[in-house]
Coordinates of N, CA and C and ligand atoms in Angstrom, one line a residue:
X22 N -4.5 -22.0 3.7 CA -3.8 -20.7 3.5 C -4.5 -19.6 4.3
X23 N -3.7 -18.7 4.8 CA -4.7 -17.6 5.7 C -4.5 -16.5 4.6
X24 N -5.7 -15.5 4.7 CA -6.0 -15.2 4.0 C -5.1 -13.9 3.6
X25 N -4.6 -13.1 3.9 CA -3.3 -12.6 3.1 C -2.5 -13.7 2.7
X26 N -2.5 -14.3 2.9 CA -1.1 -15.4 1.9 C -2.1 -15.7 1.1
X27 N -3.6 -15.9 0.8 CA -4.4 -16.0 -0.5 C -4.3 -14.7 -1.3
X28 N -4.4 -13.6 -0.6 CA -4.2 -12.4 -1.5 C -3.1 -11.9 -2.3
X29 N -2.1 -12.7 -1.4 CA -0.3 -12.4 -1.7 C -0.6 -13.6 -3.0
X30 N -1.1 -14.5 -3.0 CA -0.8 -15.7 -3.7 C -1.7 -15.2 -5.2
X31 N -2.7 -14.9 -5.3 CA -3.7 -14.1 -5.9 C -3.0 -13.1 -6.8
X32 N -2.2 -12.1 -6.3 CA -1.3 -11.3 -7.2 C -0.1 -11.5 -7.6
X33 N 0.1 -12.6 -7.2 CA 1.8 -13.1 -7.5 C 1.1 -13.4 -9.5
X34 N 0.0 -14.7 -9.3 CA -0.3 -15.5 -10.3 C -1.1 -14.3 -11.5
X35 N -1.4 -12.8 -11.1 CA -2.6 -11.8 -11.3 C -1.7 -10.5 -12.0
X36 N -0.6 -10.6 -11.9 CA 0.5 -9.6 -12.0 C 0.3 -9.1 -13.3
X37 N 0.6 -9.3 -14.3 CA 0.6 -9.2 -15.6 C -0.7 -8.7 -16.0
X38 N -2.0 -9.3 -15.6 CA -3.2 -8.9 -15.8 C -3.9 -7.6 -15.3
X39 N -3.3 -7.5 -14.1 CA -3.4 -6.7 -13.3 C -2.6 -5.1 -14.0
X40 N -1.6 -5.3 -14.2 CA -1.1 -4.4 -14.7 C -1.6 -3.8 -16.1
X41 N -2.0 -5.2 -16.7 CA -2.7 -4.8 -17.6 C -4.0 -3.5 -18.3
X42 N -4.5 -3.5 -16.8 CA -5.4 -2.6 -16.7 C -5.0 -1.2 -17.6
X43 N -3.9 -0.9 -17.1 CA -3.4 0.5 -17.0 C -2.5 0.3 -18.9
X44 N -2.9 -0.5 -18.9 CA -1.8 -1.0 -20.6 C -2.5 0.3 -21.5
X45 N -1.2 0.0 -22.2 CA -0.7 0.8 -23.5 C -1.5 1.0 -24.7
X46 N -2.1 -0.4 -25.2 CA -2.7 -0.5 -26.3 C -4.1 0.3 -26.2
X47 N -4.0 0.4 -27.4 CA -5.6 1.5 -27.6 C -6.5 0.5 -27.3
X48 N -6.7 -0.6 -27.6 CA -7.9 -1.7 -27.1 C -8.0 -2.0 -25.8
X49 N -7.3 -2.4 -25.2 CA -7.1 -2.5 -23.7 C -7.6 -1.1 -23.1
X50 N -6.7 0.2 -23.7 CA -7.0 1.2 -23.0 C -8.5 1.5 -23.0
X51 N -9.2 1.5 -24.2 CA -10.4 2.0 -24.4 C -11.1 0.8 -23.8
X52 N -11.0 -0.2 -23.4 CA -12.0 -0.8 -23.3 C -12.0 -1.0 -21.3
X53 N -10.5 -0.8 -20.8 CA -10.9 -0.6 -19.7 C -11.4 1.2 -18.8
X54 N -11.2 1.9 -19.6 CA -11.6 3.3 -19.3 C -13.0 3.1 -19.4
X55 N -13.8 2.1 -19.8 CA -15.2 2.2 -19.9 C -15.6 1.1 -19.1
X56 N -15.0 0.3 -18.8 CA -15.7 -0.9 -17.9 C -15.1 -1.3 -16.8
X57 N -13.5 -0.2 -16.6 CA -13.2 -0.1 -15.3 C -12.9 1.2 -15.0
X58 N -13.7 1.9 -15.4 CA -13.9 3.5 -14.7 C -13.1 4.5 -13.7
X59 N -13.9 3.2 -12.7 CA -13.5 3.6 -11.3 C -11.8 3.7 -11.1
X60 N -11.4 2.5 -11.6 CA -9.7 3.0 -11.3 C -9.7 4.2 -12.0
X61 N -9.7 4.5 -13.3 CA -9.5 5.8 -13.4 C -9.5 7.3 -12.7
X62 N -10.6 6.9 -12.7 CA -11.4 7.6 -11.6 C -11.3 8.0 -9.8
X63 N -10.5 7.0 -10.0 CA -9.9 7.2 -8.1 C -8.1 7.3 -8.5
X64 N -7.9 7.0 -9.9 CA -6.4 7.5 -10.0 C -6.5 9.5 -9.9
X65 N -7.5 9.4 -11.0 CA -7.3 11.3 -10.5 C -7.3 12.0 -9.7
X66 N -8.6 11.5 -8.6 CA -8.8 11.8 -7.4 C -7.4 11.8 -6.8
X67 N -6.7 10.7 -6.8 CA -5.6 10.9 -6.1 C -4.6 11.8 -6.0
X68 N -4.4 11.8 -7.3 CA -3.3 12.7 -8.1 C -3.9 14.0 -7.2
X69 N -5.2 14.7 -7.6 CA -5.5 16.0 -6.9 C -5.4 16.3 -5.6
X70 N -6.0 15.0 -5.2 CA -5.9 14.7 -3.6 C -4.7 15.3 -2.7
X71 N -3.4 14.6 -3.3 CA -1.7 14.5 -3.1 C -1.7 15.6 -3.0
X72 N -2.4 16.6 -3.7 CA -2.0 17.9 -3.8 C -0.2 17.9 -4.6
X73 N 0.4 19.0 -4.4 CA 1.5 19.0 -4.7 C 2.8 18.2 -4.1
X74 N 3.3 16.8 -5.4 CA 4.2 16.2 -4.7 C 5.3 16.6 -4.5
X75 N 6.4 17.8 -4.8 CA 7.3 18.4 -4.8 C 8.0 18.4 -3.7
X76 N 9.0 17.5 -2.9 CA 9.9 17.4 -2.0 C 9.1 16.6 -0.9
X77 N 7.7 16.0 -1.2 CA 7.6 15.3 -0.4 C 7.8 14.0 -0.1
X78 N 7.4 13.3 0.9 CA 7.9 11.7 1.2 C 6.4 10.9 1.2
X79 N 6.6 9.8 0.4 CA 5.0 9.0 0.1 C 5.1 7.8 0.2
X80 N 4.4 7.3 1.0 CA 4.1 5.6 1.2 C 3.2 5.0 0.1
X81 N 3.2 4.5 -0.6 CA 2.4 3.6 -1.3 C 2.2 2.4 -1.1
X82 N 1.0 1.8 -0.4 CA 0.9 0.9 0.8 C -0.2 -0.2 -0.6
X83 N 0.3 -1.5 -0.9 CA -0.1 -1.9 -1.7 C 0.2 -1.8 -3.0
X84 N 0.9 -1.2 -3.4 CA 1.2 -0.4 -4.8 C 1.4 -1.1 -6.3
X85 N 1.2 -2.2 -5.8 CA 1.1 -3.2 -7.3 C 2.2 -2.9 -8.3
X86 N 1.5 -2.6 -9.7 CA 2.8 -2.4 -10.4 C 3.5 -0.8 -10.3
X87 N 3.0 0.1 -9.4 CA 3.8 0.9 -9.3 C 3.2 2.1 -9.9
X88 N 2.1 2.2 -10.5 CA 1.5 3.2 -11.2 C 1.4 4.3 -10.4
X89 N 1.1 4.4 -9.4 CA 1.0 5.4 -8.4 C 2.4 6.4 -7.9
X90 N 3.0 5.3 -7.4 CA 4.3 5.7 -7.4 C 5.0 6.7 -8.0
X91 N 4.8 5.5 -9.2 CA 5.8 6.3 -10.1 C 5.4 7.4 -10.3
X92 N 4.5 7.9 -10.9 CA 3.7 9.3 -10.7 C 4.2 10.6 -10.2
X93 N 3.9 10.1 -8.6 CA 4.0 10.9 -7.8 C 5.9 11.3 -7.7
X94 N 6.6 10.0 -8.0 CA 7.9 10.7 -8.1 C 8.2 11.4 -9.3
X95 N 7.8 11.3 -10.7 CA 7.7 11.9 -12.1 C 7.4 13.3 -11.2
X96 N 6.4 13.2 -10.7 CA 6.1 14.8 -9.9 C 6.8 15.7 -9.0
X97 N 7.9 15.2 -9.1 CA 8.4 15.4 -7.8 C 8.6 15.5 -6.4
X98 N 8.0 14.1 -5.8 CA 8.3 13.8 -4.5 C 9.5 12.8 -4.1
X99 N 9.8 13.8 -3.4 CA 11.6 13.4 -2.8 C 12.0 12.2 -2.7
X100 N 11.2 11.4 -1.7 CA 11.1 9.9 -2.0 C 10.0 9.2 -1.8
X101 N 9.4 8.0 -2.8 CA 8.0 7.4 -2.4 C 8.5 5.7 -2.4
X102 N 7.8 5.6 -0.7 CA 8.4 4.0 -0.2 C 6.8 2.8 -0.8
X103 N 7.2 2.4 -2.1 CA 6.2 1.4 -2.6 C 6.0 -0.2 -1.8
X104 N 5.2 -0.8 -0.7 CA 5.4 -1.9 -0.2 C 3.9 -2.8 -0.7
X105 N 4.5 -3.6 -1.5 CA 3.6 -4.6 -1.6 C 4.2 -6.2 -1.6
X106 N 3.5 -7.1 -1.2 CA 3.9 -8.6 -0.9 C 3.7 -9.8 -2.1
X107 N 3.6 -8.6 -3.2 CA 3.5 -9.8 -4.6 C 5.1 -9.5 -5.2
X108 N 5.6 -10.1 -5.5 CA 7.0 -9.5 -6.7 C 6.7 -9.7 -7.5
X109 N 5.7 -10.8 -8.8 CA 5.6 -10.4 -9.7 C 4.9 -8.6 -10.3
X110 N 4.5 -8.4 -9.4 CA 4.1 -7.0 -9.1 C 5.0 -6.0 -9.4
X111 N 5.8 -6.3 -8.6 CA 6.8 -5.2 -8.0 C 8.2 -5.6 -9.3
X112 N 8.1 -6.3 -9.5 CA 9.1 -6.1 -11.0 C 8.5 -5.6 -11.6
X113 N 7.3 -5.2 -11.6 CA 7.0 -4.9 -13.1 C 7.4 -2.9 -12.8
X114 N 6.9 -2.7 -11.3 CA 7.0 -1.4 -10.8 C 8.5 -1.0 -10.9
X115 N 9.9 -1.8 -10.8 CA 10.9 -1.4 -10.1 C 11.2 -1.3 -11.9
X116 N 11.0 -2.0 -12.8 CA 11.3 -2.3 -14.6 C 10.8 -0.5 -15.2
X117 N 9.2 -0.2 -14.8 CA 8.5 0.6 -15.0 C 9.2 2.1 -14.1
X118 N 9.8 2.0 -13.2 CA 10.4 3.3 -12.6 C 11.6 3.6 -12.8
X119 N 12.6 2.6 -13.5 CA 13.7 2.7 -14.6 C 13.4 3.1 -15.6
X120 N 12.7 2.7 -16.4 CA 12.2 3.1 -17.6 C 11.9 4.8 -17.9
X121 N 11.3 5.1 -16.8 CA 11.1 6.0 -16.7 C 11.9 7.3 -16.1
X122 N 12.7 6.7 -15.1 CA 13.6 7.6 -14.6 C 13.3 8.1 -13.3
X123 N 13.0 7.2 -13.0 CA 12.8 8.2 -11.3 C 13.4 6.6 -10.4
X124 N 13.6 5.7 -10.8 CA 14.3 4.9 -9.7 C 15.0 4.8 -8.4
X125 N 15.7 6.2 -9.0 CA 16.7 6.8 -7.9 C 15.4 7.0 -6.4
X126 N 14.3 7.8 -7.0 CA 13.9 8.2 -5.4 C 12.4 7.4 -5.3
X127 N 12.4 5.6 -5.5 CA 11.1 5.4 -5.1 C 12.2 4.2 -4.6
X128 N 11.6 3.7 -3.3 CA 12.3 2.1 -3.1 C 11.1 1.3 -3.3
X129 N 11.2 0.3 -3.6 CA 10.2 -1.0 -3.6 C 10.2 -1.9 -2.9
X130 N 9.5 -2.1 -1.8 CA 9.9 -2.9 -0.8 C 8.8 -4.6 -0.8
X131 N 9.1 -5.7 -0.5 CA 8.6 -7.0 -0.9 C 8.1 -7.0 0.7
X132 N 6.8 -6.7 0.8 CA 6.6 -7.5 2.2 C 5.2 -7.6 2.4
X133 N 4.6 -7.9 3.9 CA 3.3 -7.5 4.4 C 3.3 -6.4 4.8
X134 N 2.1 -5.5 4.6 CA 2.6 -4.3 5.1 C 2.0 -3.9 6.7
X135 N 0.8 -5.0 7.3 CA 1.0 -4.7 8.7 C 2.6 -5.5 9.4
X136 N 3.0 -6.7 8.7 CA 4.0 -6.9 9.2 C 5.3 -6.1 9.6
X137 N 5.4 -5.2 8.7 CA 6.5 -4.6 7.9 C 7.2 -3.3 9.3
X138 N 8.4 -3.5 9.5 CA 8.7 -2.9 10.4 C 9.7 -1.5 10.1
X139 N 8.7 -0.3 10.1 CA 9.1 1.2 9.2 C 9.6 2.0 10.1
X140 N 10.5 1.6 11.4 CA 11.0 2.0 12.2 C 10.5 3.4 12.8
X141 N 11.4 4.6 12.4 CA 10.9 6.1 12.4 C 10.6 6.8 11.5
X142 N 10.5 5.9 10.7 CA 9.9 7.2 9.6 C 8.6 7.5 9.4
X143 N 8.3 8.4 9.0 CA 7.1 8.9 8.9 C 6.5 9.4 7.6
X144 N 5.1 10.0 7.0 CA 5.6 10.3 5.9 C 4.4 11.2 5.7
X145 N 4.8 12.4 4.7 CA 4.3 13.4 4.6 C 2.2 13.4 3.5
X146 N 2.5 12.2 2.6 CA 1.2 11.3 2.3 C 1.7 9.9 2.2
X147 N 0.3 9.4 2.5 CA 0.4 7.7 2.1 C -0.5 7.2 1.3
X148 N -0.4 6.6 0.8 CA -1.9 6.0 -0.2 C -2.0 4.8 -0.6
X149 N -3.5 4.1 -0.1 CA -3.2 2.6 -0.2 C -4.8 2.5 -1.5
X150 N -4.2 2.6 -2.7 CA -5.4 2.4 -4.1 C -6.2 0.7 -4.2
X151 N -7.3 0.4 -4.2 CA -7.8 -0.8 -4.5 C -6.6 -1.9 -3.6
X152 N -6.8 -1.8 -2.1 CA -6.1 -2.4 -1.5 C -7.2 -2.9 -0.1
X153 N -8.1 -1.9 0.2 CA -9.1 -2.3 1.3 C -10.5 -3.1 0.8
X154 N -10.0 -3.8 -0.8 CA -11.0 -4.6 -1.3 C -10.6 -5.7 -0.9
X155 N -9.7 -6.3 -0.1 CA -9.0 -7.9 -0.1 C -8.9 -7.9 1.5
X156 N -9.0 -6.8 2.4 CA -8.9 -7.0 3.4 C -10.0 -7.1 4.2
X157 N -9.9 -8.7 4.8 CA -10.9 -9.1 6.1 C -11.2 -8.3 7.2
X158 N -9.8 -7.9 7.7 CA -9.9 -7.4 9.0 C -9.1 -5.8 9.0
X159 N -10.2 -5.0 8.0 CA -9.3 -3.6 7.7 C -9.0 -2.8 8.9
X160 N -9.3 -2.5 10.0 CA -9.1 -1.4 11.0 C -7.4 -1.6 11.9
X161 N -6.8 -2.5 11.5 CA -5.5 -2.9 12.1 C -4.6 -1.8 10.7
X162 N -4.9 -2.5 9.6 CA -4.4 -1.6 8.7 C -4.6 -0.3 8.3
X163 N -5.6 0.5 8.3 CA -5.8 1.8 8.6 C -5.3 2.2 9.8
X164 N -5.3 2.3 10.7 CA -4.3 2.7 12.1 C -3.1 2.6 12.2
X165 N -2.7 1.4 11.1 CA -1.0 1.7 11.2 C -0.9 2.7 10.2
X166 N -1.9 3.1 9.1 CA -1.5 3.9 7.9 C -1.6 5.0 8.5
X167 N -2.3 5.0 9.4 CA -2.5 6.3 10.1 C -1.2 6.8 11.2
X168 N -0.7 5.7 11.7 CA 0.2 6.1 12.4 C 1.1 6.7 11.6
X169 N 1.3 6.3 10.5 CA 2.4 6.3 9.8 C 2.3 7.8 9.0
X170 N 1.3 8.4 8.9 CA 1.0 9.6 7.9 C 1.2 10.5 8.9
X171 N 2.0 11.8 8.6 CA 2.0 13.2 9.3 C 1.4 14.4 8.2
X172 N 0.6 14.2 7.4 CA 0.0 15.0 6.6 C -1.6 14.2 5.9
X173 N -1.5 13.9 4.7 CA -2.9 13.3 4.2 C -2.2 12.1 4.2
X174 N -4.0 11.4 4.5 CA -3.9 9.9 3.9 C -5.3 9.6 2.9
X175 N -4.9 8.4 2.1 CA -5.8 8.3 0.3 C -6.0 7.0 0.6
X176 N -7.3 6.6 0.6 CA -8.0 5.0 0.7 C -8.6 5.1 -0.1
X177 N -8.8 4.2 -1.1 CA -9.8 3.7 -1.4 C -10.8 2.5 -0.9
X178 N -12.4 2.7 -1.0 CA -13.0 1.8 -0.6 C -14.1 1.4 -1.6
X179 N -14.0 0.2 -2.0 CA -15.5 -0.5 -2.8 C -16.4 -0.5 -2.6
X180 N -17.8 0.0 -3.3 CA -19.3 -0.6 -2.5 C -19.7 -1.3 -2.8
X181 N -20.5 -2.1 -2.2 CA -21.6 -3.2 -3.0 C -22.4 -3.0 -3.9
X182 N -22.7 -2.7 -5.1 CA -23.9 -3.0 -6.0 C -24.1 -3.7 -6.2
X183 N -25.7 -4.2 -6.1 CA -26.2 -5.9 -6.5 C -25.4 -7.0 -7.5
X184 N -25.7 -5.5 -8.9 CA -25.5 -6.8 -10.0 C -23.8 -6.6 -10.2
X185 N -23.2 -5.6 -10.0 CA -21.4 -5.1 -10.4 C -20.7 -6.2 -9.1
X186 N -21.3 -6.1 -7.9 CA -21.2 -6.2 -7.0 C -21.0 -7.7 -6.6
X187 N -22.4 -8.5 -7.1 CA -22.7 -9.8 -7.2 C -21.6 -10.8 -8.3
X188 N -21.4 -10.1 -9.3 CA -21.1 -10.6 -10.3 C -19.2 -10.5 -10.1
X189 N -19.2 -9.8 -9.4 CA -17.6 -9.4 -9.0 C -17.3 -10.7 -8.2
X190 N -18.3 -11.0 -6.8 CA -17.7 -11.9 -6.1 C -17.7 -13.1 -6.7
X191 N -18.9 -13.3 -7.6 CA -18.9 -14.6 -8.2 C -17.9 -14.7 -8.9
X192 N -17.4 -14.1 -10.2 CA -15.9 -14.1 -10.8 C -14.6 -14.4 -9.6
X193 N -14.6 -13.4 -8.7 CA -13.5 -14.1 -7.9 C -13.3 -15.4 -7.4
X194 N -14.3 -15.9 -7.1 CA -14.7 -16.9 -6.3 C -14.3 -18.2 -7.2
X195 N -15.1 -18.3 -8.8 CA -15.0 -19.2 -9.6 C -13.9 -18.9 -10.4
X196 N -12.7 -17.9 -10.3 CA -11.4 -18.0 -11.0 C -10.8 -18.5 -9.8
X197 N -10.8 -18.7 -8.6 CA -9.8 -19.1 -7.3 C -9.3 -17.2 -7.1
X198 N -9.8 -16.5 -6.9 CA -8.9 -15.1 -6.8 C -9.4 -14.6 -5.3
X199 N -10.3 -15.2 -4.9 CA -10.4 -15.3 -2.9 C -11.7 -14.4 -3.1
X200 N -11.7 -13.8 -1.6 CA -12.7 -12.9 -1.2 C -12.8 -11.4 -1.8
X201 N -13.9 -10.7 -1.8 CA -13.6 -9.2 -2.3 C -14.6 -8.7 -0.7
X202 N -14.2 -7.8 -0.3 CA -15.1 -7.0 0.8 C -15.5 -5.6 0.1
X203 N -16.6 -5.5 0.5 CA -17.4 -3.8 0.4 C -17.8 -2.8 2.2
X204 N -17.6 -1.4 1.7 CA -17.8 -1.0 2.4 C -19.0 0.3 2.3
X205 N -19.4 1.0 3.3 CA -20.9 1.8 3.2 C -19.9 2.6 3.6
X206 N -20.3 4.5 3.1 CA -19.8 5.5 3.4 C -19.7 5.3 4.8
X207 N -21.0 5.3 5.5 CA -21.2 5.3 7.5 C -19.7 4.2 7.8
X208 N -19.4 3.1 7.3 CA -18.7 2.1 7.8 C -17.5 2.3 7.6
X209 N -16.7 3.4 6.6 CA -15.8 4.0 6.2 C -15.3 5.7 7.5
X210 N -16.4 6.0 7.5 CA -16.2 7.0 8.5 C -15.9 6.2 10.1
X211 N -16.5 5.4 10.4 CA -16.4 4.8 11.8 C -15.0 4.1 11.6
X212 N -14.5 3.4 10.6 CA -13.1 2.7 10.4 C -12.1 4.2 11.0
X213 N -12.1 5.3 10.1 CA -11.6 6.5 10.3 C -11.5 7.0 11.4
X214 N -12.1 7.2 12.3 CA -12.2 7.6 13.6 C -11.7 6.5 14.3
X215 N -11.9 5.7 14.2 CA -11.0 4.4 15.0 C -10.3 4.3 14.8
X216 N -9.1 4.5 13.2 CA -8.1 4.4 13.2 C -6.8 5.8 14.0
X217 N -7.8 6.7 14.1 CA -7.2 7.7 14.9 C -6.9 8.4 13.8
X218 N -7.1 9.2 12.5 CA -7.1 10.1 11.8 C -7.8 11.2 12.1
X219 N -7.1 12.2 12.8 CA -7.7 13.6 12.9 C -8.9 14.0 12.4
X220 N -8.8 14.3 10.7 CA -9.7 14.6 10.3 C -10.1 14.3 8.6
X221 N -11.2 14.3 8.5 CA -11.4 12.9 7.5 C -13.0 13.9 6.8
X222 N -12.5 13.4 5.1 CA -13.8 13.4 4.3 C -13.6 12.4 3.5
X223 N -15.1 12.1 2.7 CA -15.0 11.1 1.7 C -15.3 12.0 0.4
X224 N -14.8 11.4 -0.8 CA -14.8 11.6 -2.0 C -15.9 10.4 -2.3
X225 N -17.1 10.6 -3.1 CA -17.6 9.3 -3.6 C -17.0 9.3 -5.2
X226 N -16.9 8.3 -5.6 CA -16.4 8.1 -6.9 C -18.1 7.2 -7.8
X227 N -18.1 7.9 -8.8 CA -19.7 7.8 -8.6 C -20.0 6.6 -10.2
X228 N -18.7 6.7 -10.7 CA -18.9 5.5 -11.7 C -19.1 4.3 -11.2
X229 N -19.4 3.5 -12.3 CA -20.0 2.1 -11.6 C -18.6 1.3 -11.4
X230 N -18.6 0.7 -10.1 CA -17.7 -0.2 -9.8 C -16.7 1.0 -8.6
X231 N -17.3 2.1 -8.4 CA -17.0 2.9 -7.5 C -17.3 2.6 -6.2
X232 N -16.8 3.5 -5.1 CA -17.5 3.8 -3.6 C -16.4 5.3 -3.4
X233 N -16.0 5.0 -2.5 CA -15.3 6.6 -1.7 C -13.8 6.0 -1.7
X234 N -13.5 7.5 -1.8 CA -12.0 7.6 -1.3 C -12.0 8.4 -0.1
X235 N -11.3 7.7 0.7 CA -11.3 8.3 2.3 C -9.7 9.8 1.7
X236 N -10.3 10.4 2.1 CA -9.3 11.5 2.6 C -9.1 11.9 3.8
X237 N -7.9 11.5 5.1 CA -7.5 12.0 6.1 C -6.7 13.2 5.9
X238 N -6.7 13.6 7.4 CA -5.9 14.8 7.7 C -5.3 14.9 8.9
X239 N -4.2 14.3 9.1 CA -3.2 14.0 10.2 C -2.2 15.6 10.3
X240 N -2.4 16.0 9.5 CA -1.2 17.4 9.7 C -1.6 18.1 10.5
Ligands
SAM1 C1 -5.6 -4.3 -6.8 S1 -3.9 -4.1 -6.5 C2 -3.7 -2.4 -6.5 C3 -2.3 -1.9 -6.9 C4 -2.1 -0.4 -7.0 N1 -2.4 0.2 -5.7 C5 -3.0 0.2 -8.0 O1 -4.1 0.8 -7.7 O2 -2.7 0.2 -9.2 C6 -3.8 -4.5 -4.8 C7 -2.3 -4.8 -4.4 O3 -2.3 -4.8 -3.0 C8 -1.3 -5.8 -2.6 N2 -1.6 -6.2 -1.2 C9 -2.8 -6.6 -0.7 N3 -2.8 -6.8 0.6 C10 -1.5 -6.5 1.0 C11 -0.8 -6.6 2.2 N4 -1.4 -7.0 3.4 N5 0.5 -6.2 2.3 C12 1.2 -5.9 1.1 N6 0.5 -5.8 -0.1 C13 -0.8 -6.1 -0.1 C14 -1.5 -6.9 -3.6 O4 -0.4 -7.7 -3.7 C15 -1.8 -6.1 -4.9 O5 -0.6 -5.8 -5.6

């Protein structure tokens, strides 16, 4: 298997769990708000990041079950294009954006997203959350995200810590869930500049299981 079809295959069978994170129940909630922080923690960044979504157009590049998304259209942005290559995923996102009521202005699209051919459109933010943890060869996919953004763009990036760090790959590795990659602030900035984003800061996210959130500036 090449390794996006392991990652695609990884969240097809991961869907439910994955979503789970973000679940409902007070147990689940309270117990991942403390031992998975960092999503939290790079969800609000985002949210503030986006600045105001009110008539704008948003890529959500990896978007799993949709939490992001949906959001940003509850917020009102005009329309947000969600592309990820799991569908167990993405039902749960397209179930979750009915439910809620914004269906009308998010599409959900099933694909690769370097594959994925987005013709002319462009978009005013894009944001790819806990998506540059699975990619080998990240600099192809930041430069199309970048092409693709005419305003901000929102990355998140993981760091290595020994023991979060160590213990992370070992779990992936011995459940079959593939590779996880880390990245250094310095190695985040040089991706950035390569990918051709104007102008660029990092957010560090400083809970454990954190690193930076890349903020570009294409406008
Ligand atoms: C950890 S989940 C994050 C989901 C969502 N962004 C969030 O933070 O809640 C990563 C998602 O990226 C998707 N993904 C990874 N590589 C991808 C690729 N090359 N093309 C499309 N989707 C991809 C996976 O299927 C998975 O749903």
């Amino acid at each position: 298997m090449s390794k996006p079809e392991e990652v695609k295959h990884r969240f097809e069978w991961d869907a439910q769990s994955f979503a789970g994170i973000y679940g409902d129940s007070l147990v689940s909630r309270s117990f991942n708000r403390i031992f998975r922080k960092a999503v939290f923690d790079r969800y609000v960044v985002t949210m503030t990041e986006s600045g105001d979504a009110r008539g704008k157009s948003i890529l959500d590049v990896g978007c799993g079950s949709g939490i992001y998304s949906i959001e940003l259209a509850r917020r009102g942005a005009r329309r947000v294009l969600g592309i990820d290559f799991s569908e167990p995923m993405l039902a749960i996102a397209r179930a979750s954006a009915k439910e809620i009521g914004v269906a009308d202005r998010v599409e959900f699209v099933r694909d690769e997203f370097l594959g994925h051919e987005f013709g002319d459109e462009r978009f005013g933010v894009s944001i790819a959350m806990g998506v540059f943890d699975y990619l080998e060869d990240p600099g192809p996919f930041l430069a199309k995200m970048s092409r693709l953004t005419r305003g901000t763009l929102l990355a998140s990036f993981p760091k290595f810590s020994v023991i979060r760090g160590t213990a992370r790959r070992l779990r992936y590795r011995l459940t079959g869930r593939g590779d996880v990659f880390y990245y250094s602030p310095e190695g985040v900035g040089r991706l950035a500049e390569s990918a051709g984003i104007r102008k660029h800061r990092l957010v560090p996210i400083r809970s454990s299981g954190g690193g930076v959130i890349l903020v570009g500036d294409n406008g």
